[in-house]
Amino acid sequence: MSASSPDFDAGYFRTALGRFATGVTVVTASAPDGAPLGLTVSSFNSVSLDPPLILWSLSTASASREAFMRCERYVVNVLAADQLALAERFARGNLLERYAGMRDVRAPGGTRMLDQHCAAWFECYNRSRYEEGDHIIMVGQVEHCGHSGALPLVYHAGGFDLTPAAATADSENTEA
């Protein structure tokens, strides 16, 4: 038995998926020639605790596709609620513009990472890649990670949800 054809279009499907809130990440690495790679990704998930595995999805139409398919390691940087500008920066423009003015910071294993204070980060070995539909599922084996007490930036219903940041600001104002 095979799957039935969907009874909806891509726009309807995207809207339905948008009802599930996700964190926002910037995945960073170096291309085989050493050039910086980085893009904003909201499709990030844990896979396994033993071994420690995560996954994220990369569009097959991405200009960075071949470089991420071939890179040995990458860092998934989980953005903090106050890093909306960083999410937007890595979602647009060319790669050199995305890194303009940023320090070259490396994770413990030597992989390029953001020089910002993120909610969490995961340095991964590029373990597996699976092409499915219009995306490639990238499975990374986590070699190093870290986290802070920062609230995460959330993507929901086609936009960024800044409610956690606003709630924190409101609670700080009411305690005075």
PDB file of N, CA and C in Angstrom, residues 41-134:
ATOM      1  N   VAL A  41      18.102  28.133  10.816  1.00  0.00           N
ATOM      2  CA  VAL A  41      17.341  26.897  10.679  1.00  0.00           C
ATOM      3  C   VAL A  41      16.372  26.783  11.850  1.00  0.00           C
ATOM      4  N   SER A  42      15.113  26.464  11.561  1.00  0.00           N
ATOM      5  CA  SER A  42      14.163  26.231  12.654  1.00  0.00           C
ATOM      6  C   SER A  42      13.777  24.759  12.771  1.00  0.00           C
ATOM      7  N   SER A  43      14.257  23.927  11.851  1.00  0.00           N
ATOM      8  CA  SER A  43      13.958  22.489  11.914  1.00  0.00           C
ATOM      9  C   SER A  43      15.111  21.766  12.601  1.00  0.00           C
ATOM     10  N   PHE A  44      15.087  21.770  13.915  1.00  0.00           N
ATOM     11  CA  PHE A  44      16.145  21.173  14.739  1.00  0.00           C
ATOM     12  C   PHE A  44      15.475  20.293  15.792  1.00  0.00           C
ATOM     13  N   ASN A  45      16.049  19.129  16.070  1.00  0.00           N
ATOM     14  CA  ASN A  45      15.454  18.203  17.034  1.00  0.00           C
ATOM     15  C   ASN A  45      16.513  17.280  17.620  1.00  0.00           C
ATOM     16  N   SER A  46      16.222  16.767  18.801  1.00  0.00           N
ATOM     17  CA  SER A  46      17.070  15.728  19.367  1.00  0.00           C
ATOM     18  C   SER A  46      16.664  14.394  18.736  1.00  0.00           C
ATOM     19  N   VAL A  47      17.621  13.452  18.666  1.00  0.00           N
ATOM     20  CA  VAL A  47      17.359  12.127  18.109  1.00  0.00           C
ATOM     21  C   VAL A  47      17.632  11.060  19.152  1.00  0.00           C
ATOM     22  N   SER A  48      18.779  11.148  19.833  1.00  0.00           N
ATOM     23  CA  SER A  48      19.208  10.085  20.729  1.00  0.00           C
ATOM     24  C   SER A  48      20.106  10.650  21.820  1.00  0.00           C
ATOM     25  N   LEU A  49      20.021  10.052  23.012  1.00  0.00           N
ATOM     26  CA  LEU A  49      20.931  10.411  24.098  1.00  0.00           C
ATOM     27  C   LEU A  49      22.192   9.557  24.080  1.00  0.00           C
ATOM     28  N   ASP A  50      22.084   8.304  23.585  1.00  0.00           N
ATOM     29  CA  ASP A  50      23.225   7.398  23.577  1.00  0.00           C
ATOM     30  C   ASP A  50      23.248   6.607  22.274  1.00  0.00           C
ATOM     31  N   PRO A  51      24.030   7.014  21.273  1.00  0.00           N
ATOM     32  CA  PRO A  51      24.942   8.152  21.314  1.00  0.00           C
ATOM     33  C   PRO A  51      24.179   9.466  21.212  1.00  0.00           C
ATOM     34  N   PRO A  52      24.815  10.582  21.595  1.00  0.00           N
ATOM     35  CA  PRO A  52      24.124  11.872  21.519  1.00  0.00           C
ATOM     36  C   PRO A  52      23.989  12.333  20.062  1.00  0.00           C
ATOM     37  N   LEU A  53      22.757  12.326  19.554  1.00  0.00           N
ATOM     38  CA  LEU A  53      22.487  12.687  18.165  1.00  0.00           C
ATOM     39  C   LEU A  53      21.423  13.767  18.087  1.00  0.00           C
ATOM     40  N   ILE A  54      21.600  14.663  17.127  1.00  0.00           N
ATOM     41  CA  ILE A  54      20.601  15.695  16.822  1.00  0.00           C
ATOM     42  C   ILE A  54      20.346  15.645  15.313  1.00  0.00           C
ATOM     43  N   LEU A  55      19.279  16.336  14.883  1.00  0.00           N
ATOM     44  CA  LEU A  55      19.055  16.471  13.451  1.00  0.00           C
ATOM     45  C   LEU A  55      18.582  17.872  13.127  1.00  0.00           C
ATOM     46  N   TRP A  56      18.812  18.277  11.901  1.00  0.00           N
ATOM     47  CA  TRP A  56      18.278  19.520  11.357  1.00  0.00           C
ATOM     48  C   TRP A  56      18.067  19.297   9.873  1.00  0.00           C
ATOM     49  N   SER A  57      17.228  20.132   9.264  1.00  0.00           N
ATOM     50  CA  SER A  57      16.899  19.951   7.854  1.00  0.00           C
ATOM     51  C   SER A  57      17.408  21.116   7.022  1.00  0.00           C
ATOM     52  N   LEU A  58      17.950  20.781   5.865  1.00  0.00           N
ATOM     53  CA  LEU A  58      18.520  21.741   4.935  1.00  0.00           C
ATOM     54  C   LEU A  58      17.780  21.629   3.604  1.00  0.00           C
ATOM     55  N   SER A  59      17.310  22.737   3.078  1.00  0.00           N
ATOM     56  CA  SER A  59      16.616  22.734   1.791  1.00  0.00           C
ATOM     57  C   SER A  59      17.554  22.254   0.687  1.00  0.00           C
ATOM     58  N   THR A  60      17.023  21.435  -0.218  1.00  0.00           N
ATOM     59  CA  THR A  60      17.832  20.997  -1.356  1.00  0.00           C
ATOM     60  C   THR A  60      18.153  22.161  -2.281  1.00  0.00           C
ATOM     61  N   ALA A  61      17.410  23.269  -2.167  1.00  0.00           N
ATOM     62  CA  ALA A  61      17.655  24.460  -2.982  1.00  0.00           C
ATOM     63  C   ALA A  61      18.660  25.417  -2.342  1.00  0.00           C
ATOM     64  N   SER A  62      19.154  25.110  -1.140  1.00  0.00           N
ATOM     65  CA  SER A  62      20.079  25.999  -0.436  1.00  0.00           C
ATOM     66  C   SER A  62      21.385  26.162  -1.208  1.00  0.00           C
ATOM     67  N   ALA A  63      21.861  27.396  -1.271  1.00  0.00           N
ATOM     68  CA  ALA A  63      23.150  27.672  -1.899  1.00  0.00           C
ATOM     69  C   ALA A  63      24.289  27.001  -1.133  1.00  0.00           C
ATOM     70  N   SER A  64      24.070  26.682   0.125  1.00  0.00           N
ATOM     71  CA  SER A  64      25.091  26.051   0.974  1.00  0.00           C
ATOM     72  C   SER A  64      25.000  24.529   0.975  1.00  0.00           C
ATOM     73  N   ARG A  65      24.099  23.988   0.197  1.00  0.00           N
ATOM     74  CA  ARG A  65      23.830  22.543   0.235  1.00  0.00           C
ATOM     75  C   ARG A  65      25.100  21.698   0.083  1.00  0.00           C
ATOM     76  N   GLU A  66      25.830  21.888  -1.004  1.00  0.00           N
ATOM     77  CA  GLU A  66      26.995  21.040  -1.266  1.00  0.00           C
ATOM     78  C   GLU A  66      28.053  21.184  -0.177  1.00  0.00           C
ATOM     79  N   ALA A  67      28.268  22.386   0.304  1.00  0.00           N
ATOM     80  CA  ALA A  67      29.274  22.600   1.345  1.00  0.00           C
ATOM     81  C   ALA A  67      28.879  21.892   2.639  1.00  0.00           C
ATOM     82  N   PHE A  68      27.590  21.975   3.026  1.00  0.00           N
ATOM     83  CA  PHE A  68      27.161  21.284   4.250  1.00  0.00           C
ATOM     84  C   PHE A  68      27.145  19.769   4.060  1.00  0.00           C
ATOM     85  N   MET A  69      26.894  19.300   2.863  1.00  0.00           N
ATOM     86  CA  MET A  69      26.942  17.853   2.607  1.00  0.00           C
ATOM     87  C   MET A  69      28.370  17.331   2.783  1.00  0.00           C
ATOM     88  N   ARG A  70      29.361  18.166   2.450  1.00  0.00           N
ATOM     89  CA  ARG A  70      30.756  17.726   2.465  1.00  0.00           C
ATOM     90  C   ARG A  70      31.518  18.103   3.725  1.00  0.00           C
ATOM     91  N   CYS A  71      30.996  19.040   4.533  1.00  0.00           N
ATOM     92  CA  CYS A  71      31.762  19.450   5.714  1.00  0.00           C
ATOM     93  C   CYS A  71      31.813  18.307   6.728  1.00  0.00           C
ATOM     94  N   GLU A  72      32.903  18.255   7.470  1.00  0.00           N
ATOM     95  CA  GLU A  72      33.086  17.180   8.447  1.00  0.00           C
ATOM     96  C   GLU A  72      32.350  17.455   9.762  1.00  0.00           C
ATOM     97  N   ARG A  73      32.277  18.731  10.148  1.00  0.00           N
ATOM     98  CA  ARG A  73      31.660  19.118  11.407  1.00  0.00           C
ATOM     99  C   ARG A  73      30.891  20.420  11.236  1.00  0.00           C
ATOM    100  N   TYR A  74      29.944  20.641  12.129  1.00  0.00           N
ATOM    101  CA  TYR A  74      29.199  21.898  12.179  1.00  0.00           C
ATOM    102  C   TYR A  74      28.762  22.147  13.610  1.00  0.00           C
ATOM    103  N   VAL A  75      28.354  23.391  13.888  1.00  0.00           N
ATOM    104  CA  VAL A  75      27.824  23.750  15.207  1.00  0.00           C
ATOM    105  C   VAL A  75      26.395  24.252  15.019  1.00  0.00           C
ATOM    106  N   VAL A  76      25.486  23.700  15.805  1.00  0.00           N
ATOM    107  CA  VAL A  76      24.113  24.198  15.856  1.00  0.00           C
ATOM    108  C   VAL A  76      24.070  25.151  17.049  1.00  0.00           C
ATOM    109  N   ASN A  77      23.884  26.450  16.763  1.00  0.00           N
ATOM    110  CA  ASN A  77      23.812  27.496  17.777  1.00  0.00           C
ATOM    111  C   ASN A  77      22.343  27.798  18.045  1.00  0.00           C
ATOM    112  N   VAL A  78      21.844  27.491  19.234  1.00  0.00           N
ATOM    113  CA  VAL A  78      20.444  27.759  19.592  1.00  0.00           C
ATOM    114  C   VAL A  78      20.367  29.206  20.055  1.00  0.00           C
ATOM    115  N   LEU A  79      19.610  30.023  19.314  1.00  0.00           N
ATOM    116  CA  LEU A  79      19.575  31.452  19.603  1.00  0.00           C
ATOM    117  C   LEU A  79      18.759  31.779  20.847  1.00  0.00           C
ATOM    118  N   ALA A  80      19.203  32.811  21.541  1.00  0.00           N
ATOM    119  CA  ALA A  80      18.504  33.330  22.717  1.00  0.00           C
ATOM    120  C   ALA A  80      17.402  34.284  22.260  1.00  0.00           C
ATOM    121  N   ALA A  81      16.444  34.535  23.138  1.00  0.00           N
ATOM    122  CA  ALA A  81      15.274  35.358  22.814  1.00  0.00           C
ATOM    123  C   ALA A  81      15.655  36.760  22.338  1.00  0.00           C
ATOM    124  N   ASP A  82      16.799  37.271  22.762  1.00  0.00           N
ATOM    125  CA  ASP A  82      17.207  38.621  22.357  1.00  0.00           C
ATOM    126  C   ASP A  82      18.076  38.628  21.088  1.00  0.00           C
ATOM    127  N   GLN A  83      18.110  37.520  20.339  1.00  0.00           N
ATOM    128  CA  GLN A  83      18.964  37.421  19.161  1.00  0.00           C
ATOM    129  C   GLN A  83      18.189  37.380  17.838  1.00  0.00           C
ATOM    130  N   LEU A  84      17.046  38.043  17.799  1.00  0.00           N
ATOM    131  CA  LEU A  84      16.242  38.101  16.584  1.00  0.00           C
ATOM    132  C   LEU A  84      17.052  38.660  15.413  1.00  0.00           C
ATOM    133  N   ALA A  85      17.816  39.709  15.629  1.00  0.00           N
ATOM    134  CA  ALA A  85      18.611  40.313  14.551  1.00  0.00           C
ATOM    135  C   ALA A  85      19.612  39.315  13.974  1.00  0.00           C
ATOM    136  N   LEU A  86      20.170  38.461  14.820  1.00  0.00           N
ATOM    137  CA  LEU A  86      21.117  37.450  14.358  1.00  0.00           C
ATOM    138  C   LEU A  86      20.401  36.406  13.495  1.00  0.00           C
ATOM    139  N   ALA A  87      19.197  36.002  13.895  1.00  0.00           N
ATOM    140  CA  ALA A  87      18.409  35.056  13.102  1.00  0.00           C
ATOM    141  C   ALA A  87      18.120  35.633  11.721  1.00  0.00           C
ATOM    142  N   GLU A  88      17.735  36.893  11.688  1.00  0.00           N
ATOM    143  CA  GLU A  88      17.433  37.545  10.412  1.00  0.00           C
ATOM    144  C   GLU A  88      18.686  37.718   9.568  1.00  0.00           C
ATOM    145  N   ARG A  89      19.797  38.045  10.197  1.00  0.00           N
ATOM    146  CA  ARG A  89      21.073  38.238   9.489  1.00  0.00           C
ATOM    147  C   ARG A  89      21.500  36.970   8.760  1.00  0.00           C
ATOM    148  N   PHE A  90      21.369  35.808   9.421  1.00  0.00           N
ATOM    149  CA  PHE A  90      21.807  34.552   8.825  1.00  0.00           C
ATOM    150  C   PHE A  90      20.742  33.920   7.922  1.00  0.00           C
ATOM    151  N   ALA A  91      19.569  34.526   7.852  1.00  0.00           N
ATOM    152  CA  ALA A  91      18.521  34.047   6.948  1.00  0.00           C
ATOM    153  C   ALA A  91      18.587  34.742   5.597  1.00  0.00           C
ATOM    154  N   ARG A  92      19.337  35.828   5.501  1.00  0.00           N
ATOM    155  CA  ARG A  92      19.382  36.634   4.272  1.00  0.00           C
ATOM    156  C   ARG A  92      20.826  36.936   3.873  1.00  0.00           C
ATOM    157  N   GLY A  93      20.962  37.478   2.681  1.00  0.00           N
ATOM    158  CA  GLY A  93      22.253  37.982   2.231  1.00  0.00           C
ATOM    159  C   GLY A  93      23.264  36.890   1.931  1.00  0.00           C
ATOM    160  N   ASN A  94      24.434  37.320   1.458  1.00  0.00           N
ATOM    161  CA  ASN A  94      25.471  36.338   1.149  1.00  0.00           C
ATOM    162  C   ASN A  94      26.270  35.989   2.403  1.00  0.00           C
ATOM    163  N   LEU A  95      27.043  34.926   2.317  1.00  0.00           N
ATOM    164  CA  LEU A  95      27.754  34.409   3.490  1.00  0.00           C
ATOM    165  C   LEU A  95      28.730  35.404   4.086  1.00  0.00           C
ATOM    166  N   LEU A  96      29.434  36.149   3.253  1.00  0.00           N
ATOM    167  CA  LEU A  96      30.401  37.110   3.785  1.00  0.00           C
ATOM    168  C   LEU A  96      29.699  38.207   4.572  1.00  0.00           C
ATOM    169  N   GLU A  97      28.522  38.641   4.114  1.00  0.00           N
ATOM    170  CA  GLU A  97      27.760  39.656   4.847  1.00  0.00           C
ATOM    171  C   GLU A  97      27.268  39.113   6.193  1.00  0.00           C
ATOM    172  N   ARG A  98      26.931  37.841   6.232  1.00  0.00           N
ATOM    173  CA  ARG A  98      26.430  37.238   7.470  1.00  0.00           C
ATOM    174  C   ARG A  98      27.491  37.284   8.568  1.00  0.00           C
ATOM    175  N   TYR A  99      28.741  37.123   8.205  1.00  0.00           N
ATOM    176  CA  TYR A  99      29.836  37.104   9.181  1.00  0.00           C
ATOM    177  C   TYR A  99      30.538  38.454   9.341  1.00  0.00           C
ATOM    178  N   ALA A 100      30.120  39.462   8.602  1.00  0.00           N
ATOM    179  CA  ALA A 100      30.791  40.768   8.649  1.00  0.00           C
ATOM    180  C   ALA A 100      30.822  41.316  10.072  1.00  0.00           C
ATOM    181  N   GLY A 101      32.017  41.686  10.530  1.00  0.00           N
ATOM    182  CA  GLY A 101      32.177  42.275  11.853  1.00  0.00           C
ATOM    183  C   GLY A 101      32.180  41.281  13.002  1.00  0.00           C
ATOM    184  N   MET A 102      32.054  39.999  12.717  1.00  0.00           N
ATOM    185  CA  MET A 102      32.042  38.990  13.785  1.00  0.00           C
ATOM    186  C   MET A 102      33.442  38.403  13.965  1.00  0.00           C
ATOM    187  N   ARG A 103      33.769  38.123  15.209  1.00  0.00           N
ATOM    188  CA  ARG A 103      35.047  37.461  15.506  1.00  0.00           C
ATOM    189  C   ARG A 103      34.994  36.012  15.025  1.00  0.00           C
ATOM    190  N   ASP A 104      36.147  35.451  14.693  1.00  0.00           N
ATOM    191  CA  ASP A 104      36.252  34.046  14.309  1.00  0.00           C
ATOM    192  C   ASP A 104      36.401  33.225  15.584  1.00  0.00           C
ATOM    193  N   VAL A 105      35.302  32.652  16.041  1.00  0.00           N
ATOM    194  CA  VAL A 105      35.282  31.877  17.285  1.00  0.00           C
ATOM    195  C   VAL A 105      35.121  30.413  16.933  1.00  0.00           C
ATOM    196  N   ARG A 106      35.804  29.560  17.675  1.00  0.00           N
ATOM    197  CA  ARG A 106      35.769  28.117  17.405  1.00  0.00           C
ATOM    198  C   ARG A 106      35.283  27.350  18.630  1.00  0.00           C
ATOM    199  N   ALA A 107      34.521  26.296  18.381  1.00  0.00           N
ATOM    200  CA  ALA A 107      34.100  25.366  19.427  1.00  0.00           C
ATOM    201  C   ALA A 107      35.327  24.545  19.845  1.00  0.00           C
ATOM    202  N   PRO A 108      35.227  23.773  20.939  1.00  0.00           N
ATOM    203  CA  PRO A 108      36.384  23.018  21.414  1.00  0.00           C
ATOM    204  C   PRO A 108      37.052  22.118  20.372  1.00  0.00           C
ATOM    205  N   GLY A 109      36.278  21.581  19.435  1.00  0.00           N
ATOM    206  CA  GLY A 109      36.837  20.720  18.398  1.00  0.00           C
ATOM    207  C   GLY A 109      37.341  21.484  17.189  1.00  0.00           C
ATOM    208  N   GLY A 110      37.290  22.820  17.228  1.00  0.00           N
ATOM    209  CA  GLY A 110      37.813  23.639  16.147  1.00  0.00           C
ATOM    210  C   GLY A 110      36.799  24.094  15.114  1.00  0.00           C
ATOM    211  N   THR A 111      35.532  23.773  15.304  1.00  0.00           N
ATOM    212  CA  THR A 111      34.494  24.143  14.340  1.00  0.00           C
ATOM    213  C   THR A 111      34.035  25.575  14.567  1.00  0.00           C
ATOM    214  N   ARG A 112      33.819  26.297  13.474  1.00  0.00           N
ATOM    215  CA  ARG A 112      33.345  27.684  13.538  1.00  0.00           C
ATOM    216  C   ARG A 112      32.007  27.737  14.269  1.00  0.00           C
ATOM    217  N   MET A 113      31.879  28.723  15.193  1.00  0.00           N
ATOM    218  CA  MET A 113      30.616  28.938  15.893  1.00  0.00           C
ATOM    219  C   MET A 113      30.378  30.437  16.036  1.00  0.00           C
ATOM    220  N   LEU A 114      29.208  30.819  16.499  1.00  0.00           N
ATOM    221  CA  LEU A 114      28.895  32.235  16.670  1.00  0.00           C
ATOM    222  C   LEU A 114      29.670  32.818  17.837  1.00  0.00           C
ATOM    223  N   ASP A 115      29.991  34.092  17.732  1.00  0.00           N
ATOM    224  CA  ASP A 115      30.686  34.771  18.827  1.00  0.00           C
ATOM    225  C   ASP A 115      29.698  35.471  19.746  1.00  0.00           C
ATOM    226  N   GLN A 116      28.459  35.028  19.730  1.00  0.00           N
ATOM    227  CA  GLN A 116      27.386  35.615  20.531  1.00  0.00           C
ATOM    228  C   GLN A 116      27.059  34.694  21.710  1.00  0.00           C
ATOM    229  N   HIS A 117      26.362  35.235  22.690  1.00  0.00           N
ATOM    230  CA  HIS A 117      25.923  34.458  23.851  1.00  0.00           C
ATOM    231  C   HIS A 117      24.596  33.781  23.507  1.00  0.00           C
ATOM    232  N   CYS A 118      24.651  32.531  23.078  1.00  0.00           N
ATOM    233  CA  CYS A 118      23.461  31.782  22.670  1.00  0.00           C
ATOM    234  C   CYS A 118      22.861  31.036  23.859  1.00  0.00           C
ATOM    235  N   ALA A 119      21.646  30.527  23.671  1.00  0.00           N
ATOM    236  CA  ALA A 119      20.991  29.732  24.706  1.00  0.00           C
ATOM    237  C   ALA A 119      21.696  28.384  24.871  1.00  0.00           C
ATOM    238  N   ALA A 120      22.177  27.821  23.736  1.00  0.00           N
ATOM    239  CA  ALA A 120      22.903  26.544  23.762  1.00  0.00           C
ATOM    240  C   ALA A 120      23.652  26.389  22.447  1.00  0.00           C
ATOM    241  N   TRP A 121      24.588  25.445  22.414  1.00  0.00           N
ATOM    242  CA  TRP A 121      25.295  25.117  21.175  1.00  0.00           C
ATOM    243  C   TRP A 121      25.710  23.656  21.203  1.00  0.00           C
ATOM    244  N   PHE A 122      25.813  23.067  19.999  1.00  0.00           N
ATOM    245  CA  PHE A 122      26.141  21.654  19.848  1.00  0.00           C
ATOM    246  C   PHE A 122      27.147  21.523  18.702  1.00  0.00           C
ATOM    247  N   GLU A 123      28.366  21.100  19.030  1.00  0.00           N
ATOM    248  CA  GLU A 123      29.365  20.839  17.998  1.00  0.00           C
ATOM    249  C   GLU A 123      29.210  19.387  17.574  1.00  0.00           C
ATOM    250  N   CYS A 124      29.002  19.166  16.273  1.00  0.00           N
ATOM    251  CA  CYS A 124      28.646  17.840  15.785  1.00  0.00           C
ATOM    252  C   CYS A 124      29.539  17.334  14.668  1.00  0.00           C
ATOM    253  N   TYR A 125      29.773  16.043  14.686  1.00  0.00           N
ATOM    254  CA  TYR A 125      30.345  15.333  13.548  1.00  0.00           C
ATOM    255  C   TYR A 125      29.190  15.107  12.568  1.00  0.00           C
ATOM    256  N   ASN A 126      29.390  15.395  11.297  1.00  0.00           N
ATOM    257  CA  ASN A 126      28.365  15.273  10.260  1.00  0.00           C
ATOM    258  C   ASN A 126      28.174  13.787   9.927  1.00  0.00           C
ATOM    259  N   ARG A 127      27.388  13.106  10.740  1.00  0.00           N
ATOM    260  CA  ARG A 127      27.285  11.642  10.723  1.00  0.00           C
ATOM    261  C   ARG A 127      26.507  11.068   9.538  1.00  0.00           C
ATOM    262  N   SER A 128      25.299  11.578   9.288  1.00  0.00           N
ATOM    263  CA  SER A 128      24.438  11.005   8.252  1.00  0.00           C
ATOM    264  C   SER A 128      23.654  12.094   7.549  1.00  0.00           C
ATOM    265  N   ARG A 129      23.302  11.818   6.296  1.00  0.00           N
ATOM    266  CA  ARG A 129      22.497  12.745   5.512  1.00  0.00           C
ATOM    267  C   ARG A 129      21.476  11.928   4.739  1.00  0.00           C
ATOM    268  N   TYR A 130      20.207  12.343   4.801  1.00  0.00           N
ATOM    269  CA  TYR A 130      19.128  11.631   4.127  1.00  0.00           C
ATOM    270  C   TYR A 130      18.310  12.620   3.311  1.00  0.00           C
ATOM    271  N   GLU A 131      18.265  12.426   2.000  1.00  0.00           N
ATOM    272  CA  GLU A 131      17.453  13.297   1.162  1.00  0.00           C
ATOM    273  C   GLU A 131      16.019  12.776   1.180  1.00  0.00           C
ATOM    274  N   GLU A 132      15.105  13.642   1.591  1.00  0.00           N
ATOM    275  CA  GLU A 132      13.680  13.313   1.647  1.00  0.00           C
ATOM    276  C   GLU A 132      12.897  14.519   1.153  1.00  0.00           C
ATOM    277  N   GLY A 133      12.128  14.336   0.095  1.00  0.00           N
ATOM    278  CA  GLY A 133      11.350  15.445  -0.446  1.00  0.00           C
ATOM    279  C   GLY A 133      12.257  16.583  -0.877  1.00  0.00           C
ATOM    280  N   ASP A 134      11.929  17.801  -0.455  1.00  0.00           N
ATOM    281  CA  ASP A 134      12.715  18.969  -0.854  1.00  0.00           C
ATOM    282  C   ASP A 134      13.735  19.388   0.203  1.00  0.00           C
TER     283      ASP A 134
END
